XYZ file of C-alpha atoms in Angstrom:
774
model
C 21.702 -26.679 -20.004
C 20.549 -24.532 -16.898
C 19.750 -26.153 -13.435
C 17.324 -25.875 -10.462
C 18.180 -27.953 -8.475
C 20.212 -30.908 -8.427
C 20.574 -33.688 -6.652
C 23.575 -34.906 -4.513
C 25.257 -38.304 -5.654
C 23.656 -38.694 -9.168
C 23.230 -37.720 -12.834
C 22.375 -34.676 -13.703
C 19.477 -36.537 -15.838
C 18.057 -36.638 -12.227
C 18.386 -32.888 -11.615
C 15.526 -29.826 -11.999
C 15.979 -27.804 -15.529
C 15.670 -24.396 -14.931
C 13.391 -23.475 -17.206
C 10.822 -26.814 -15.858
C 10.820 -24.781 -11.834
C 10.429 -21.681 -13.676
C 7.972 -22.543 -15.662
C 6.133 -24.494 -12.774
C 6.329 -21.689 -10.394
C 5.520 -19.834 -12.586
C 2.003 -21.810 -13.871
C 1.531 -21.798 -9.498
C 1.731 -19.010 -8.887
C -1.067 -17.763 -11.337
C -3.725 -20.729 -9.821
C -2.815 -18.641 -6.144
C -4.154 -14.966 -7.402
C -6.020 -16.024 -9.873
C -9.206 -15.114 -8.125
C -7.703 -11.811 -6.448
C -7.346 -10.769 -9.887
C -3.718 -10.834 -10.140
C -2.745 -14.527 -12.135
C -1.026 -13.062 -14.536
C 1.908 -10.903 -12.693
C 1.555 -14.201 -10.712
C 3.035 -15.999 -13.055
C 5.677 -13.185 -14.733
C 7.153 -13.205 -10.938
C 8.010 -17.154 -11.501
C 9.311 -16.819 -14.139
C 11.420 -14.322 -13.292
C 12.578 -15.035 -10.181
C 15.824 -18.017 -10.682
C 16.696 -15.563 -13.524
C 20.318 -15.486 -11.640
C 20.521 -19.154 -11.550
C 21.449 -18.630 -14.859
C 25.204 -17.895 -13.773
C 27.920 -19.579 -14.199
C 29.096 -19.397 -10.340
C 25.573 -20.644 -9.698
C 25.421 -23.286 -11.917
C 29.274 -24.377 -10.518
C 28.097 -23.653 -6.902
C 25.316 -26.390 -7.593
C 27.661 -29.121 -8.652
C 29.692 -28.877 -5.288
C 29.501 -31.527 -3.098
C 27.567 -29.765 0.077
C 29.263 -29.324 2.711
C 28.260 -29.041 6.072
C 28.253 -25.638 6.887
C 29.732 -24.329 4.141
C 29.171 -20.673 1.842
C 26.593 -19.867 0.738
C 25.337 -19.698 -2.839
C 25.573 -16.650 -4.841
C 23.040 -14.101 -4.896
C 20.058 -15.534 -7.849
C 17.109 -13.589 -6.469
C 18.006 -10.483 -7.060
C 18.331 -10.357 -11.283
C 15.101 -11.651 -11.083
C 13.980 -7.887 -9.873
C 16.276 -6.380 -11.654
C 15.194 -7.072 -15.480
C 11.609 -7.119 -13.547
C 11.806 -3.671 -13.171
C 13.429 -2.299 -17.037
C 10.918 -4.623 -18.582
C 7.471 -3.445 -17.066
C 8.309 -0.446 -15.179
C 6.095 0.618 -12.239
C 4.620 -2.567 -12.236
C 7.913 -4.294 -12.357
C 9.069 -2.654 -9.027
C 5.710 -3.805 -7.614
C 6.824 -7.489 -8.046
C 10.315 -6.983 -7.746
C 9.912 -6.803 -3.271
C 8.519 -10.500 -3.578
C 10.698 -11.391 -6.716
C 13.720 -10.312 -4.602
C 12.658 -11.363 -1.082
C 11.780 -15.216 -2.637
C 14.042 -16.416 0.135
C 14.706 -13.455 2.118
C 11.836 -12.276 2.544
C 9.729 -8.565 2.109
C 13.079 -6.177 2.589
C 12.656 -2.093 3.329
C 12.361 -0.272 -0.494
C 14.281 2.569 0.891
C 17.282 2.251 3.414
C 20.373 1.929 4.343
C 22.629 0.204 2.127
C 22.775 -3.615 0.912
C 19.902 -3.481 2.676
C 16.489 -2.716 0.622
C 14.818 -3.636 -2.796
C 16.390 0.359 -3.992
C 19.913 -1.100 -3.040
C 19.283 -4.469 -4.927
C 17.258 -2.951 -8.005
C 21.487 -0.586 -8.158
C 22.986 -3.760 -7.194
C 26.417 -4.869 -9.653
C 24.967 -9.290 -10.325
C 26.957 -11.985 -11.245
C 26.219 -11.898 -15.714
C 23.410 -14.434 -16.376
C 23.792 -14.616 -20.251
C 20.701 -16.351 -22.043
C 17.949 -16.381 -18.838
C 14.990 -15.143 -22.281
C 15.619 -18.935 -23.038
C 13.766 -20.013 -20.283
C 11.274 -18.031 -18.412
C 9.264 -19.050 -20.789
C 5.742 -17.223 -21.386
C 6.942 -13.683 -20.486
C 4.328 -11.440 -21.659
C 4.634 -8.293 -23.467
C 4.749 -4.940 -21.108
C 1.371 -3.845 -22.798
C -0.366 -7.659 -22.362
C 0.572 -7.337 -18.518
C -0.133 -3.737 -17.886
C -4.073 -4.493 -19.361
C -5.030 -7.313 -16.749
C -3.515 -5.331 -13.951
C -6.464 -4.282 -11.676
C -6.610 -1.291 -9.958
C -7.833 -1.840 -6.937
C -10.986 -0.069 -4.552
C -9.687 2.312 -1.877
C -9.010 1.443 1.188
C -11.741 3.297 3.546
C -9.742 2.913 6.192
C -6.157 4.053 4.922
C -5.958 4.924 0.807
C -1.677 3.447 0.629
C -2.238 0.580 1.760
C -4.572 -1.373 -1.439
C -1.125 -1.645 -3.620
C 1.013 -2.740 -0.530
C -0.805 -4.729 0.281
C -1.228 -5.961 -3.311
C 2.657 -6.254 -3.068
C 2.174 -8.873 -0.171
C -0.525 -11.181 -1.328
C 1.546 -11.536 -4.702
C 4.687 -12.092 -2.322
C 2.472 -14.770 -1.029
C 1.794 -16.803 -4.412
C 5.247 -16.197 -5.387
C 6.774 -17.690 -2.584
C 4.429 -20.630 -2.024
C 3.866 -22.064 -5.402
C 8.512 -21.856 -5.067
C 7.658 -23.945 -1.501
C 6.010 -26.601 -3.184
C 7.754 -26.601 -6.598
C 10.523 -27.642 -4.696
C 9.251 -29.393 -2.695
C 7.821 -31.913 -5.612
C 11.104 -32.723 -6.803
C 12.010 -33.843 -3.754
C 9.765 -35.906 -3.377
C 10.727 -39.088 -3.600
C 7.390 -40.818 -3.242
C 3.644 -39.431 -5.067
C 3.096 -36.306 -2.564
C 0.503 -37.142 -0.175
C -2.922 -35.231 -0.523
C -2.407 -31.437 0.399
C -5.258 -29.108 1.287
C -8.158 -28.451 -0.078
C -11.458 -26.058 -0.151
C -14.711 -26.687 1.298
C -17.621 -29.261 -0.288
C -21.306 -29.700 -0.605
C -20.728 -33.494 2.442
C -19.006 -30.360 4.542
C -22.185 -27.962 4.994
C -24.157 -31.500 5.125
C -22.086 -32.089 7.949
C -22.625 -29.807 9.832
C -26.057 -29.937 9.328
C -27.235 -32.881 9.843
C -25.253 -32.232 13.202
C -27.364 -28.603 14.278
C -30.775 -30.562 12.926
C -29.652 -32.866 16.343
C -28.312 -30.330 17.861
C -32.312 -28.652 17.846
C -33.675 -31.393 20.115
C -32.370 -29.699 23.550
C -35.567 -28.298 23.765
C -34.899 -25.614 26.808
C -35.969 -22.180 26.663
C -31.884 -21.120 26.044
C -31.898 -23.736 22.884
C -34.584 -22.513 21.467
C -33.586 -19.558 21.775
C -30.508 -20.186 19.788
C -32.360 -21.352 17.153
C -33.934 -18.377 16.329
C -30.651 -17.202 16.095
C -29.378 -19.423 14.109
C -32.102 -19.277 11.863
C -32.273 -15.403 11.570
C -28.196 -15.257 9.803
C -28.252 -18.132 7.925
C -31.301 -16.524 6.434
C -29.235 -13.342 5.589
C -26.556 -15.955 3.934
C -27.759 -14.797 0.373
C -26.222 -11.110 1.612
C -23.178 -9.790 -1.573
C -19.914 -10.589 0.282
C -18.703 -8.598 2.500
C -18.179 -7.275 6.442
C -20.576 -8.353 8.415
C -21.376 -8.765 12.656
C -22.936 -10.650 14.765
C -23.627 -9.759 18.083
C -24.972 -12.627 20.727
C -24.486 -11.555 23.959
C -22.877 -15.302 25.436
C -24.527 -18.403 25.738
C -26.160 -17.223 22.479
C -24.404 -20.090 20.113
C -22.484 -17.775 18.437
C -19.612 -20.177 17.489
C -22.138 -22.288 16.241
C -24.004 -19.671 14.267
C -20.641 -17.915 13.256
C -19.375 -21.445 11.687
C -22.829 -22.337 10.209
C -23.303 -18.577 8.519
C -20.539 -19.148 7.031
C -20.325 -21.908 5.602
C -23.430 -21.803 3.941
C -22.460 -17.789 2.969
C -19.439 -20.246 1.702
C -22.309 -22.176 -0.658
C -24.046 -19.634 -2.448
C -20.952 -17.663 -3.626
C -18.384 -20.350 -4.225
C -16.294 -18.941 -1.202
C -13.105 -21.619 -0.584
C -12.244 -22.340 3.105
C -13.521 -20.841 6.443
C -10.732 -18.999 8.675
C -11.651 -19.222 12.162
C -9.794 -16.480 14.313
C -9.878 -16.835 18.166
C -7.970 -14.294 20.884
C -6.837 -17.666 23.182
C -4.437 -19.786 22.011
C -5.770 -21.473 25.705
C -9.469 -22.563 23.608
C -7.993 -22.999 20.069
C -8.111 -26.735 21.063
C -11.331 -27.141 22.182
C -12.767 -25.157 19.351
C -11.038 -27.021 16.639
C -12.093 -30.157 18.462
C -15.502 -29.595 18.981
C -15.641 -28.685 14.624
C -13.483 -31.950 14.218
C -15.470 -34.013 16.713
C -18.702 -33.064 17.157
C -19.712 -31.499 14.465
C -17.268 -34.368 12.511
C -15.671 -32.012 10.155
C -12.752 -34.308 10.815
C -10.062 -33.876 8.672
C -10.830 -30.815 6.926
C -9.669 -28.920 9.998
C -6.481 -27.699 10.238
C -5.467 -26.006 13.896
C -2.986 -23.994 14.151
C -0.978 -23.116 17.288
C 0.969 -20.656 18.559
C 3.349 -23.993 20.282
C 5.565 -25.400 18.314
C 4.564 -23.448 15.590
C 6.818 -24.741 12.539
C 7.250 -20.330 11.109
C 8.972 -19.435 14.043
C 12.095 -21.412 12.071
C 13.077 -19.257 8.977
C 12.743 -21.016 5.408
C 15.943 -22.200 3.530
C 17.705 -19.339 3.081
C 19.466 -20.509 -0.311
C 19.577 -23.356 -3.062
C 22.288 -25.970 -0.230
C 20.315 -25.015 2.373
C 16.974 -27.328 0.214
C 19.534 -29.516 -0.848
C 20.522 -31.168 2.149
C 20.141 -34.663 3.811
C 16.985 -32.486 6.264
C 15.783 -29.601 3.262
C 12.781 -31.852 2.500
C 12.371 -32.343 6.067
C 12.526 -29.064 6.185
C 10.294 -27.787 3.618
C 7.710 -29.729 5.116
C 8.035 -27.947 8.464
C 7.511 -24.621 6.503
C 3.850 -25.518 4.611
C 1.261 -24.475 6.747
C -0.092 -21.845 3.694
C -3.294 -21.988 5.079
C -4.702 -24.389 1.949
C -7.894 -26.529 4.164
C -11.454 -26.029 4.550
C -11.566 -25.402 7.917
C -8.997 -23.377 9.630
C -8.630 -22.428 13.668
C -5.580 -20.725 14.315
C -5.004 -17.357 16.807
C -5.716 -13.722 16.153
C -1.516 -13.379 16.905
C -1.330 -16.724 13.697
C -3.820 -14.046 11.831
C -2.590 -10.447 11.799
C 0.560 -10.474 11.803
C 0.922 -12.916 9.405
C -1.298 -10.223 7.244
C 1.978 -7.722 8.283
C 4.662 -9.980 8.285
C 7.780 -10.197 5.974
C 9.345 -13.481 6.172
C 8.248 -15.763 3.755
C 7.505 -19.079 5.960
C 4.347 -16.647 7.529
C 3.262 -14.819 4.309
C 2.661 -18.212 2.030
C -0.434 -18.334 3.834
C -1.808 -14.774 2.855
C -3.168 -15.704 -0.656
C -5.495 -18.406 0.286
C -7.259 -15.566 2.363
C -9.303 -14.325 -0.775
C -12.816 -15.377 -1.469
C -12.658 -17.321 2.563
C -14.913 -16.735 5.043
C -13.464 -14.796 7.763
C -14.444 -15.391 11.627
C -13.526 -12.790 13.387
C -14.735 -14.710 17.557
C -13.901 -12.048 20.458
C -13.575 -9.072 18.348
C -12.820 -6.635 20.670
C -9.773 -8.473 21.631
C -7.556 -7.053 18.883
C -5.495 -4.719 20.712
C -6.707 -0.775 20.594
C -2.901 -0.624 19.587
C -3.101 -1.801 16.830
C -6.773 -1.052 15.499
C -6.433 0.955 12.765
C -4.202 -1.406 10.731
C -6.279 -4.003 11.304
C -8.789 -2.502 10.018
C -7.316 -1.657 7.690
C -6.763 -4.792 6.703
C -10.295 -6.060 6.886
C -10.923 -3.770 5.298
C -8.640 -4.335 2.089
C -9.213 -8.653 2.205
C -13.778 -7.439 1.976
C -12.901 -5.034 -0.447
C -10.795 -6.154 -3.257
C -9.605 -10.259 -2.560
C -12.913 -10.742 -2.264
C -13.104 -12.114 1.046
C -16.301 -11.806 3.614
C -14.873 -11.391 7.169
C -18.015 -11.504 10.408
C -16.803 -9.440 13.478
C -19.166 -12.222 16.325
C -18.332 -10.944 19.630
C -20.411 -10.412 22.594
C -19.507 -6.626 22.792
C -19.118 -5.212 19.374
C -16.481 -2.751 20.074
C -18.525 0.252 18.342
C -15.971 -0.099 15.456
C -19.380 0.844 12.401
C -19.129 4.166 11.166
C -22.191 4.800 12.834
C -21.521 4.324 15.774
C -18.997 7.328 16.097
C -16.873 5.851 18.493
C -13.242 6.666 16.970
C -12.378 9.385 16.865
C -12.278 11.830 13.443
C -9.561 11.287 11.759
C -6.404 14.773 10.381
C -8.334 14.429 7.440
C -11.150 15.230 9.548
C -12.739 12.036 8.226
C -15.496 10.164 10.217
C -13.041 6.617 10.989
C -14.925 3.220 11.213
C -15.899 0.121 8.973
C -18.881 0.177 6.132
C -20.945 -2.098 7.731
C -24.334 -1.507 7.066
C -26.825 -1.904 10.255
C -28.360 -5.049 8.011
C -25.005 -6.937 8.012
C -26.050 -7.153 11.104
C -26.534 -11.097 11.187
C -28.090 -11.895 14.341
C -32.034 -10.806 15.167
C -32.575 -7.530 16.856
C -29.650 -7.405 19.603
C -30.692 -5.071 21.593
C -34.463 -7.238 22.825
C -31.890 -10.433 22.218
C -29.287 -9.182 24.967
C -32.671 -8.737 27.253
C -34.174 -12.169 26.761
C -30.555 -13.490 27.011
C -30.063 -11.859 30.648
C -29.267 -13.812 32.709
C -27.246 -12.116 35.742
C -26.974 -8.701 37.272
C -23.289 -7.374 37.446
C -22.637 -5.267 40.807
C -20.077 -2.303 40.566
C -17.470 -1.934 44.311
C -16.678 1.324 44.044
C -14.105 0.745 46.987
C -11.396 -1.605 46.292
C -11.451 -4.859 48.153
C -8.428 -6.753 50.013
C -8.406 -10.809 49.435
C -10.351 -11.118 52.870
C -12.418 -9.972 51.911
C -13.053 -11.937 48.763
C -12.615 -14.865 50.982
C -14.806 -13.945 53.270
C -16.738 -14.630 50.686
C -15.833 -17.739 48.882
C -16.446 -19.079 52.606
C -19.597 -18.049 52.516
C -20.543 -18.847 48.645
C -20.145 -22.536 48.067
C -20.275 -21.889 43.932
C -18.528 -18.944 42.839
C -15.387 -18.239 40.792
C -12.760 -15.661 41.216
C -11.359 -14.155 38.299
C -8.604 -11.679 38.621
C -5.606 -10.002 36.168
C -2.750 -11.752 37.581
C -1.090 -15.856 37.741
C 0.901 -14.031 41.670
C -2.489 -13.091 42.226
C -4.340 -15.465 41.601
C -1.738 -17.648 44.082
C -2.389 -15.801 46.982
C -6.094 -16.188 46.283
C -5.696 -19.529 46.444
C -3.015 -19.859 48.936
C -5.358 -18.759 51.152
C -8.318 -20.355 50.923
C -6.029 -23.311 51.072
C -4.517 -22.531 54.823
C -8.243 -21.443 55.811
C -9.019 -25.565 54.982
C -12.027 -24.542 52.381
C -13.827 -27.170 50.593
C -13.248 -27.694 47.411
C -10.932 -24.450 46.577
C -9.560 -24.642 43.118
C -7.357 -22.780 41.305
C -6.693 -22.814 37.072
C -3.659 -20.774 35.651
C -1.098 -21.017 32.539
C 1.368 -22.531 34.528
C -0.707 -25.391 33.945
C -0.615 -27.535 30.650
C -4.205 -27.855 28.822
C -3.758 -31.293 29.683
C -3.254 -30.135 33.510
C -6.422 -27.410 32.400
C -9.276 -29.769 31.005
C -8.274 -32.600 33.456
C -9.709 -30.170 35.732
C -12.189 -28.338 34.093
C -13.919 -31.871 34.204
C -13.642 -32.387 37.874
C -14.959 -28.731 38.042
C -17.976 -29.164 36.010
C -19.437 -33.000 37.487
C -19.271 -31.436 41.261
C -20.984 -28.217 40.656
C -23.077 -30.819 38.349
C -23.488 -33.270 41.540
C -24.297 -29.587 44.153
C -20.382 -30.116 45.301
C -18.612 -27.357 46.581
C -16.253 -25.415 44.430
C -14.046 -22.857 44.549
C -12.757 -22.005 41.312
C -9.412 -18.655 41.712
C -8.580 -18.598 37.726
C -6.667 -15.880 35.248
C -8.975 -14.726 33.098
C -8.221 -17.968 30.682
C -11.380 -19.735 31.779
C -13.535 -15.693 30.417
C -13.796 -17.245 27.067
C -14.549 -20.675 25.654
C -14.582 -22.461 28.801
C -18.433 -24.268 29.081
C -18.948 -23.968 33.011
C -21.057 -21.905 35.012
C -21.385 -21.212 38.201
C -23.786 -18.993 40.337
C -22.044 -16.235 41.709
C -18.680 -14.721 39.411
C -16.186 -11.636 41.071
C -13.975 -10.335 38.150
C -11.179 -8.083 39.785
C -10.780 -4.760 37.478
C -10.665 -4.089 33.350
C -12.554 -3.386 30.883
C -16.453 -3.978 30.302
C -15.751 -6.929 28.095
C -13.729 -8.639 30.008
C -16.480 -8.303 32.593
C -19.045 -9.516 29.742
C -16.740 -12.410 29.546
C -16.570 -12.746 33.080
C -20.692 -12.803 33.800
C -19.989 -15.790 30.526
C -19.709 -18.265 33.181
C -22.612 -17.314 35.490
C -26.281 -18.912 35.149
C -24.336 -19.536 31.922
C -27.779 -21.687 30.457
C -30.257 -19.904 32.752
C -29.864 -23.381 34.412
C -31.058 -20.252 38.059
C -34.146 -20.796 36.893
C -36.200 -18.659 34.044
C -35.426 -16.341 31.634
C -35.646 -12.454 32.427
C -36.253 -13.799 36.165
C -33.681 -15.508 37.906
C -30.015 -13.815 37.198
C -26.873 -15.341 38.784
C -24.152 -12.116 40.080
C -21.213 -10.736 38.668
C -19.118 -7.969 40.981
C -16.872 -6.212 39.457
C -13.933 -4.934 41.936
C -11.030 -3.737 42.548
C -8.427 -5.529 44.477
C -6.984 -2.791 47.431
C -3.718 -5.593 47.284
C -2.568 -6.395 44.291
C -2.035 -3.242 41.622
C -4.385 -3.497 37.934
C -1.797 -3.739 35.345
C -1.121 -0.880 33.452
C -2.085 -2.586 30.325
C -5.367 -3.160 32.329
C -5.853 -0.194 33.614
C -6.182 1.652 30.168
C -9.047 -0.499 29.491
C -10.132 -0.268 33.465
C -10.286 3.716 33.642
C -13.643 3.913 30.997
C -15.158 1.781 32.452
C -15.207 3.147 35.408
C -16.789 5.912 33.994
C -19.686 4.130 32.504
C -20.722 2.545 35.367
C -20.662 5.590 37.406
C -24.199 6.881 35.467
C -25.638 3.779 37.132
C -26.698 1.504 33.327
C -30.039 -0.791 33.878
C -27.807 -2.907 32.183
C -24.326 -2.635 32.300
C -23.740 -5.216 28.927
C -26.775 -3.594 27.116
C -25.828 -2.544 23.751
C -26.275 0.682 24.708
C -23.741 0.707 27.837
C -20.781 -0.787 25.785
C -21.011 1.388 22.627
C -20.825 4.061 25.222
C -17.330 2.438 26.629
C -15.509 2.272 24.190
C -17.197 5.140 22.814
C -15.100 6.745 26.248
C -12.327 4.330 26.007
C -11.610 5.838 22.000
C -11.966 8.589 22.478
C -9.087 8.226 25.816
C -6.593 7.200 24.620
C -6.817 9.627 21.370
C -6.317 9.194 16.855
C -3.106 8.264 17.672
C -3.128 5.235 20.195
C -5.166 3.697 17.536
C -1.639 3.201 15.437
C 1.046 3.274 17.815
C 3.107 0.117 17.386
C 7.091 0.045 18.550
C 9.683 -1.370 17.563
C 11.869 -3.218 19.166
C 14.385 -0.235 21.012
C 10.824 1.023 21.273
C 10.372 3.796 18.995
C 6.661 4.179 17.975
C 5.768 3.305 14.865
C 2.522 4.504 13.051
C 1.750 2.176 10.493
C -0.494 3.546 8.078
C 1.458 7.297 8.305
C 4.777 4.773 7.755
C 2.836 3.257 4.066
C 1.145 6.283 2.972
C 5.191 8.420 3.363
C 6.458 5.655 1.768
C 4.082 5.180 -1.375
C 4.855 7.800 -3.638
C 8.269 6.139 -4.362
C 7.008 3.052 -3.800
C 9.002 2.307 -0.881
C 6.911 0.636 1.508
C 8.870 -0.091 4.762
C 7.762 -3.693 4.796
C 11.142 -5.336 7.020
C 10.028 -2.097 9.768
C 6.483 -3.436 9.472
C 7.086 -6.204 10.747
C 9.302 -5.926 13.230
C 6.249 -3.738 14.459
C 3.653 -4.938 14.298
C 3.846 -7.727 17.299
C 0.163 -8.103 19.309
C 2.037 -9.681 21.959
C 5.317 -8.316 22.984
C 6.078 -10.161 25.535
C 8.684 -13.184 24.163
C 7.274 -17.104 25.512
C 8.453 -19.786 25.422
C 6.980 -23.633 25.479
C 8.811 -26.058 28.763
C 7.085 -29.271 27.782
C 5.751 -30.895 30.839
C 6.074 -34.705 31.594
C 1.761 -34.817 32.839
C 1.567 -38.368 32.346
C 2.365 -41.282 29.842
C 0.762 -40.343 26.667
C 3.511 -36.918 26.390
C 6.438 -39.196 28.360
C 6.248 -41.736 25.391
C 6.163 -38.618 23.221
C 9.156 -36.777 24.966
C 11.071 -40.744 24.249
C 9.716 -40.983 20.884
C 11.541 -37.551 20.174
C 14.994 -39.053 22.089
C 15.186 -41.495 20.060
C 18.212 -41.203 17.685
C 16.552 -43.036 14.563
C 13.231 -41.118 14.883
C 12.021 -39.044 12.235
C 12.720 -35.851 11.829
C 10.179 -35.113 14.233
C 7.902 -38.391 14.944
C 4.746 -37.923 13.498
C 2.136 -36.469 14.986
C 3.948 -35.275 18.011
C 4.400 -32.287 17.656
C 0.249 -31.940 17.434
C -0.175 -33.926 20.463
C 3.151 -31.917 23.075
C 1.324 -28.755 21.646
C -1.484 -30.192 25.240
C 1.644 -30.241 27.498
C 3.128 -26.982 27.364
C 3.415 -24.790 29.277
C 4.246 -20.696 27.991
C 7.071 -18.687 29.502
C 9.018 -15.821 29.212
C 12.551 -16.439 27.168
C 14.310 -15.710 29.288
C 13.287 -17.639 32.359
C 12.910 -20.547 30.383
C 17.696 -19.747 29.255
C 17.642 -19.603 33.533
C 16.366 -23.438 33.518
C 18.249 -24.290 30.651
C 21.246 -22.864 31.754
C 20.755 -25.380 35.288
C 18.828 -27.521 33.818
C 16.186 -27.785 35.493
C 14.720 -27.922 31.707
C 16.641 -29.723 29.041
C 17.144 -29.634 24.972
C 15.646 -32.656 23.483
C 18.240 -32.611 20.119
C 19.658 -29.175 20.243
C 21.445 -31.068 17.491
C 19.264 -31.991 15.397
C 15.748 -29.883 16.573
C 17.629 -26.455 18.135
C 15.951 -25.822 21.007
C 12.813 -26.586 19.702
C 12.113 -29.335 22.065
C 12.500 -28.257 25.765
C 11.478 -30.017 28.924
C 10.822 -30.202 32.223
C 13.573 -32.624 34.131
C 12.950 -31.319 38.167
C 9.667 -32.761 37.694
C 9.541 -31.895 41.723
C 8.115 -27.988 40.077
C 4.910 -28.921 39.115
C 3.077 -28.701 41.609
C -0.595 -31.070 40.673
C -2.642 -28.227 42.218
C -0.645 -24.140 40.560
C 1.499 -25.758 38.281
C 4.730 -24.452 37.065
C 6.525 -23.003 39.992
C 8.118 -19.949 38.703
C 8.979 -18.980 42.380
C 12.300 -20.547 42.919
C 15.018 -19.190 41.670
C 17.444 -22.442 41.193
C 15.467 -24.743 40.261
C 17.177 -27.175 41.297
C 16.480 -30.969 42.411
C 16.761 -32.132 45.796
C 19.944 -34.775 43.724
C 21.035 -31.358 42.920
C 22.103 -29.272 46.188
C 23.566 -32.588 47.796
C 27.520 -31.660 47.626
């Protein structure tokens, strides 16, 4: 008998027979692919993925005692890919990407010897005679051909759909393989995983919103009208939608409500709520979980301490090690939950990823409602690949996608904002006007107008800003760098301005949360609050000032800043009393190049002296200017790590005829954030100190339950090279590196954390006073 997995030190009777594993993975993969019509292909992949374990070499390998750092097992993935191609032709080639990569990840179709699917298909593998007796129930080529569902053509890139199907099938296979392997190694009954939206979830939201309506202010009545109008469209067929609501119009709860009502009408499985800023993901999840009352139905997926950053087992020997099951549990993030709150980085990078751990979640996007909050934040250099992915999910995977924003980025065909493609076709997403969820958006913007925007055409220095702070006791200034924030804050502090405070990402989230709580109370009490902040305050932070200044940025950033000004109309009746929002260019702090590219089209638009620079027409004109200035090539301008430009959609089109899709290269190039940041844990209070002690406990599990999630509130992200230098100098210490690697790094020199400014990165030695004593 051939075995798929062994248990070291136990009799073979307790091992997993290969037939059982192949059948279980095939069935599980089939269930996962059924929502998008790929069930039979996924089952076939599951039945073939481990037939290489029929080799005598592999069976001898799993019978050897596990040795730390010992040799890896024989290649057991290639055999299934070869057989798939032999039996099923082109369909087998499609499946071969997932089969050959089910441990190592999706590879390029062609390319260097040994590193591509083509080279793997030509490889000599160990004899695996008798495999047919273990892959029970393989369909015939004619059965598979009859089950193949031809995808509808993607309107952004016609060559996008077939390689995307390869990704989704890969996702089904690796998720099934991980979970079935976990089931075998589990000694106890497995805890319930995941789940779909249930009627009780929707009822909790309805109950919450009913109570919310009790606040009968003018703004809240308008929010209720927007909510009712959106919900009335829940019966529309799944597909693409827009929700264009000005800041303060309640778009977060409206979008969640529509998503859940729409899911209930059409039997959709979950809501994926995608947020661009890590700094606000936890508070949004907390609103859904605690205020709305959705509790454990809400899954957060953060970038900090993301277990996906660890590669999955490269062979079964690693799976069978002392931490094998724990490692599988860490890699078990597959978004199988009723409501997922995640980041745009996680969402889009997963759609183009090659690694198994990042791709596992993809199949759970099918038949889901995806809310892209602040849709305008999609990076321009990846705009067309992201649009193609959005189009694909809606067109061929039964998903509904809602582009939700106060400044709609003009991605529809009728907006005529995007440059014509090289083939002469008008670019854009097909979203008819009736699929806008907000009632009469133009009139809505007039009703909810709460600020007057001023543009200072001549650059100003910090002395002018500080002078205005001295005149205005409650004012917010948002700047483009932590250095500028620190400089302004230092100036205000030197001038003894009451209520001077700063917020930056050098402060951990828990610190910022406490500061914001104090600021809200001070504002409400009429006390001085002079706040300088980086852009982290612009989205999702419920705070309001009578006056807000914003350093040079794109028009969408100005709109976000204006959302912190007279937020709820507290200065007077809507349409009669306005806060002041000032856009300025600093004469002392250079605008970062990436922001300058967004500020330049804003200047062009603002020179036209619009009555409302944040109105829909002005914003649409801004995006036309932005996209046309950048040009078509700039909308698909990913780069390889060596800096080489790598347009993603042309790379798929050029390789589609031979099915040589460069999955590994695309994954390397598709990066929403170029600068790698690593987390430093700040021992800010007793709660985090308790968790740090738990991590250091030599007898603790791997890692202690709940610690990873709680620590996210105490992390400061810093450039990877900076954290490495701080570790080398002892200012930051790794916790149990032999067990966790560099996963948990805690600030050891606590004097480097300023209670008013956060983590100090200006000390080149990062040494404690004691270390300076010779």
